[in-house]
Structures are given as C-alpha cells and as structure tokens.
Coordinates of N, CA and C in Angstrom, one line a residue:
M1 N -11.1 8.6 -16.3 CA -10.0 7.9 -15.7 C -8.7 8.2 -16.6
T2 N -7.6 8.6 -15.9 CA -6.4 8.7 -16.7 C -5.7 7.4 -16.8
D3 N -5.3 7.0 -18.0 CA -4.7 5.7 -18.2 C -3.3 5.9 -18.8
T4 N -2.5 6.6 -18.1 CA -1.1 6.8 -18.6 C -0.1 6.0 -17.8
T5 N 0.7 5.3 -18.5 CA 1.7 4.5 -17.8 C 3.0 5.3 -17.6
S6 N 3.6 5.2 -16.4 CA 4.8 5.9 -16.1 C 6.0 5.3 -16.9
R7 N 6.8 6.2 -17.4 CA 8.0 5.8 -18.1 C 9.2 5.6 -17.2
F8 N 9.0 5.9 -15.9 CA 10.0 5.8 -14.9 C 9.6 4.8 -13.8
I9 N 10.6 4.0 -13.4 CA 10.4 3.1 -12.3 C 11.6 3.2 -11.4
Q10 N 11.3 3.5 -10.1 CA 12.3 3.7 -9.1 C 12.4 2.5 -8.2
L11 N 13.6 1.9 -8.1 CA 13.9 0.9 -7.1 C 15.1 1.3 -6.4
D12 N 14.9 1.5 -5.1 CA 16.0 2.0 -4.2 C 16.5 3.3 -4.8
N13 N 17.8 3.5 -5.0 CA 18.3 4.7 -5.4 C 18.6 4.7 -7.0
W14 N 17.9 3.8 -7.7 CA 18.0 3.7 -9.1 C 16.7 4.1 -9.7
I15 N 16.7 4.9 -10.8 CA 15.5 5.2 -11.6 C 15.8 4.6 -13.0
F16 N 14.8 3.8 -13.4 CA 14.9 3.1 -14.7 C 13.9 3.8 -15.6
E17 N 14.4 4.3 -16.7 CA 13.6 5.0 -17.7 C 13.3 4.1 -18.9
V18 N 12.0 3.9 -19.3 CA 11.7 3.1 -20.4 C 12.0 3.9 -21.7
K19 N 12.9 3.5 -22.5 CA 13.3 4.2 -23.7 C 12.9 3.4 -25.0
S20 N 12.7 2.1 -24.9 CA 12.4 1.4 -26.0 C 11.6 0.1 -25.6
V21 N 10.8 -0.3 -26.6 CA 9.9 -1.5 -26.4 C 10.0 -2.4 -27.6
R22 N 10.1 -3.6 -27.4 CA 10.0 -4.6 -28.5 C 8.6 -5.1 -28.5
A23 N 7.9 -5.0 -29.7 CA 6.5 -5.4 -29.8 C 6.4 -6.6 -30.7
I24 N 5.7 -7.6 -30.2 CA 5.4 -8.8 -31.0 C 3.9 -9.0 -31.1
K25 N 3.4 -9.4 -32.2 CA 2.0 -9.7 -32.4 C 1.8 -11.2 -32.4
V26 N 1.2 -11.6 -31.3 CA 1.0 -13.1 -31.0 C -0.1 -13.2 -30.0
N27 N -0.9 -14.3 -30.1 CA -2.0 -14.5 -29.1 C -1.5 -15.0 -27.8
S28 N -0.3 -15.7 -27.8 CA 0.2 -16.3 -26.5 C 1.7 -16.2 -26.5
Y29 N 2.3 -15.6 -25.5 CA 3.7 -15.4 -25.4 C 4.4 -16.7 -25.5
G30 N 5.5 -16.7 -26.3 CA 6.3 -17.9 -26.6 C 5.9 -18.6 -27.8
K31 N 4.8 -18.3 -28.4 CA 4.4 -18.9 -29.7 C 5.0 -18.2 -30.8
P32 N 5.0 -18.7 -32.0 CA 5.5 -18.0 -33.2 C 4.7 -16.8 -33.4
Y33 N 5.3 -15.6 -33.7 CA 4.6 -14.4 -33.8 C 4.3 -14.0 -35.3
D34 N 3.3 -13.2 -35.5 CA 2.9 -12.8 -36.8 C 3.6 -11.5 -37.3
A35 N 4.0 -10.7 -36.3 CA 4.7 -9.4 -36.6 C 5.6 -9.0 -35.5
I36 N 6.5 -8.1 -35.8 CA 7.5 -7.6 -34.8 C 7.8 -6.2 -35.2
A37 N 8.0 -5.4 -34.1 CA 8.4 -4.0 -34.3 C 9.2 -3.5 -33.1
N38 N 9.9 -2.4 -33.2 CA 10.5 -1.7 -32.1 C 10.0 -0.3 -32.0
V39 N 9.8 0.1 -30.7 CA 9.3 1.5 -30.5 C 10.3 2.1 -29.6
S40 N 10.8 3.3 -30.0 CA 11.7 4.1 -29.3 C 11.1 5.4 -28.8
F41 N 11.2 5.7 -27.5 CA 10.6 6.9 -26.9 C 11.7 7.9 -26.7
N42 N 11.5 9.1 -27.2 CA 12.4 10.2 -27.0 C 11.6 11.5 -26.7
G43 N 11.7 12.0 -25.5 CA 10.9 13.1 -25.1 C 9.4 12.8 -25.2
N44 N 8.7 13.5 -26.0 CA 7.2 13.3 -26.2 C 6.9 12.6 -27.5
S45 N 7.9 12.0 -28.1 CA 7.7 11.4 -29.4 C 8.1 10.0 -29.4
A46 N 7.4 9.1 -30.1 CA 7.7 7.7 -30.3 C 8.0 7.4 -31.7
Y47 N 9.0 6.6 -32.0 CA 9.4 6.2 -33.3 C 9.2 4.7 -33.5
I48 N 8.4 4.3 -34.4 CA 8.2 2.9 -34.7 C 9.2 2.5 -35.8
D49 N 9.9 1.4 -35.5 CA 11.0 1.0 -36.4 C 11.0 -0.5 -36.5
G50 N 11.5 -1.0 -37.7 CA 11.8 -2.4 -37.8 C 10.5 -3.2 -37.9
L51 N 9.4 -2.7 -38.4 CA 8.2 -3.4 -38.5 C 8.3 -4.5 -39.6
M52 N 8.1 -5.7 -39.2 CA 8.1 -6.8 -40.1 C 6.9 -7.7 -39.8
T53 N 6.3 -8.2 -40.9 CA 5.1 -9.1 -40.7 C 5.4 -10.4 -41.5
R54 N 4.7 -11.4 -41.2 CA 4.8 -12.7 -41.9 C 4.2 -12.4 -43.3
E55 N 4.6 -13.3 -44.3 CA 4.1 -13.1 -45.6 C 2.6 -13.0 -45.7
D56 N 1.9 -13.8 -45.0 CA 0.4 -13.9 -45.1 C -0.2 -12.9 -44.2
E57 N 0.5 -12.0 -43.4 CA 0.0 -11.0 -42.5 C 0.2 -9.6 -43.1
S58 N -0.6 -8.7 -42.7 CA -0.4 -7.3 -43.0 C -0.6 -6.5 -41.8
F59 N 0.0 -5.3 -41.8 CA -0.2 -4.3 -40.7 C -1.5 -3.6 -41.0
N60 N -2.5 -3.8 -40.3 CA -3.8 -3.3 -40.6 C -4.2 -2.1 -39.7
K61 N -5.4 -1.6 -39.9 CA -5.9 -0.5 -39.2 C -6.0 -0.8 -37.7
E62 N -6.4 -2.0 -37.3 CA -6.5 -2.3 -35.9 C -5.1 -2.3 -35.3
D63 N -4.1 -2.8 -36.0 CA -2.7 -2.8 -35.5 C -2.2 -1.4 -35.3
Y64 N -2.5 -0.5 -36.2 CA -2.2 0.9 -36.1 C -2.8 1.5 -34.9
Q65 N -4.1 1.2 -34.6 CA -4.7 1.8 -33.4 C -4.1 1.3 -32.1
V66 N -3.6 0.0 -32.1 CA -3.0 -0.5 -30.9 C -1.7 0.3 -30.6
F67 N -0.9 0.6 -31.7 CA 0.3 1.3 -31.5 C 0.0 2.8 -31.0
M68 N -1.1 3.3 -31.6 CA -1.5 4.7 -31.1 C -1.8 4.7 -29.6
R69 N -2.6 3.6 -29.2 CA -3.0 3.5 -27.8 C -1.7 3.4 -26.9
L70 N -0.8 2.5 -27.3 CA 0.5 2.4 -26.6 C 1.1 3.7 -26.4
C71 N 1.3 4.5 -27.5 CA 2.0 5.7 -27.4 C 1.2 6.7 -26.5
Q72 N -0.1 6.7 -26.6 CA -0.9 7.6 -25.7 C -0.7 7.2 -24.3
K73 N -0.7 5.9 -24.0 CA -0.6 5.4 -22.6 C 0.8 5.8 -22.0
M74 N 1.8 5.9 -22.9 CA 3.1 6.3 -22.5 C 3.3 7.8 -22.4
G75 N 2.2 8.5 -22.7 CA 2.3 10.0 -22.6 C 2.9 10.7 -23.8
M76 N 3.0 10.0 -24.9 CA 3.6 10.6 -26.1 C 2.6 11.6 -26.8
K77 N 3.2 12.6 -27.4 CA 2.4 13.6 -28.1 C 2.4 13.4 -29.7
Q78 N 3.5 12.6 -30.1 CA 3.6 12.3 -31.5 C 4.0 10.8 -31.6
M79 N 3.6 10.3 -32.8 CA 4.1 8.9 -33.1 C 4.6 9.0 -34.6
Q80 N 5.8 8.5 -34.8 CA 6.5 8.6 -36.1 C 6.8 7.2 -36.6
F81 N 6.8 7.0 -37.9 CA 7.2 5.8 -38.6 C 7.5 6.0 -40.0
D82 N 8.2 5.2 -40.6 CA 8.6 5.3 -42.0 C 7.6 4.4 -42.8
R83 N 7.2 4.9 -44.0 CA 6.3 4.2 -44.9 C 7.1 4.1 -46.2
F84 N 6.9 3.0 -46.9 CA 7.5 2.8 -48.2 C 6.5 3.1 -49.2
K85 N 6.6 4.3 -49.9 CA 5.6 4.8 -50.8 C 6.3 5.3 -52.0
N86 N 5.8 4.9 -53.2 CA 6.4 5.4 -54.5 C 7.9 5.1 -54.5
N87 N 8.3 3.9 -54.1 CA 9.7 3.4 -54.1 C 10.6 4.2 -53.3
Q88 N 10.1 4.8 -52.3 CA 11.0 5.5 -51.3 C 10.4 5.6 -49.9
F89 N 11.3 5.7 -48.9 CA 10.8 5.8 -47.6 C 10.3 7.2 -47.3
K90 N 9.2 7.3 -46.6 CA 8.7 8.7 -46.2 C 8.4 8.6 -44.7
L91 N 8.9 9.6 -44.0 CA 8.6 9.7 -42.6 C 7.2 10.2 -42.4
E92 N 6.3 9.5 -41.6 CA 5.0 9.9 -41.3 C 5.0 10.3 -39.8
T93 N 4.3 11.4 -39.5 CA 4.2 11.9 -38.2 C 2.7 12.0 -37.8
V94 N 2.3 11.4 -36.7 CA 0.9 11.5 -36.3 C 0.9 12.2 -35.0
N95 N 0.1 13.3 -34.9 CA -0.1 14.0 -33.6 C -1.1 13.2 -32.8
L96 N -0.8 12.9 -31.6 CA -1.7 12.2 -30.7 C -2.4 13.0 -29.7
Q97 N -3.7 12.7 -29.5 CA -4.5 13.4 -28.4 C -4.2 12.7 -27.1
P98 N -4.1 13.5 -26.0 CA -3.9 12.8 -24.7 C -5.2 12.0 -24.4
I99 N -5.0 11.0 -23.6 CA -6.1 10.2 -23.1 C -7.0 11.0 -22.2
E100 N -8.2 11.1 -22.6 CA -9.1 12.0 -21.8 C -9.6 11.3 -20.5
K101 N -9.7 12.2 -19.5 CA -10.2 11.7 -18.2 C -11.7 11.5 -18.3
E102 N -12.1 10.4 -17.7 CA -13.6 10.1 -17.7 C -14.1 10.9 -16.5
E103 N -15.3 11.5 -16.7 CA -15.8 12.2 -15.5 C -16.3 11.3 -14.5
T104 N -16.0 11.6 -13.2 CA -16.4 10.8 -12.1 C -17.9 11.1 -11.9
P105 N -18.7 10.1 -11.8 CA -20.1 10.3 -11.6 C -20.3 11.1 -10.3
K106 N -21.2 12.1 -10.3 CA -21.5 12.9 -9.1 C -22.6 12.2 -8.4
L107 N -22.4 12.1 -7.1 CA -23.3 11.4 -6.2 C -24.3 12.5 -5.6
S108 N -25.5 12.2 -5.6 CA -26.5 13.1 -4.9 C -27.3 12.3 -4.0
L109 N -27.7 12.9 -2.9 CA -28.6 12.2 -1.9 C -30.0 12.4 -2.4
V110 N -30.8 11.4 -2.2 CA -32.2 11.4 -2.6 C -33.0 11.0 -1.4
R111 N -34.2 11.5 -1.2 CA -35.0 11.1 -0.1 C -36.1 10.2 -0.7

C-alpha cells in the first residue's frame, strides 16, 4: 500500500501547497506539550528547525523515527536538521527511502 500524503489540496480554482508544518509532542491536543519543532518542505527535501524540548524531555530515537515517517509520507527524499556537536552547529542530511508498496495478495480459485 502506498502511504504518501499529497502536498497539494485543490479547492475550486485555488491550489494550496503544504510548505511547512508545526509539530508538537503531546498526548492530547490543547495540553501542555513536551517538544516543538518546525518542518519546512522545499522540493524533495525537508528541513527540521527550531526543535525545543522541555528540560526533563529529550529528542529520542522514537521521535527521530516519527519525523522520518512524516517526511516519507510527504514524499521527501531527504531530511535535514542541525545538530549541536563539539560546540558548533552541523547540518545533518538523511537520505530517505520511499515508502514501499505492499504486495496485493493474489487470489486463486480452489476446488
């Protein structure tokens, strides 16, 4: 099954292109959140910016995987973000694999 979300929405003679997303980490919308980030889409690349977490929270492997899935669902080929390492910012680029189609089960007649 292809699970790619369209970045374009057409209403009448207007086409709306999704260019950025505000991401919040929270169990229920409207509650205080544990983390926040912005994701900008440009061509086939996504840039994650402004990631902030609460003092007692960290951006973990599961969070990273969620952002990768979002970018894959939006049809991105790359995901980029800045990391603070050795007292300086370093741009990290991750090449993304497209979401694979699941094979449709083949039906066969049996007697």
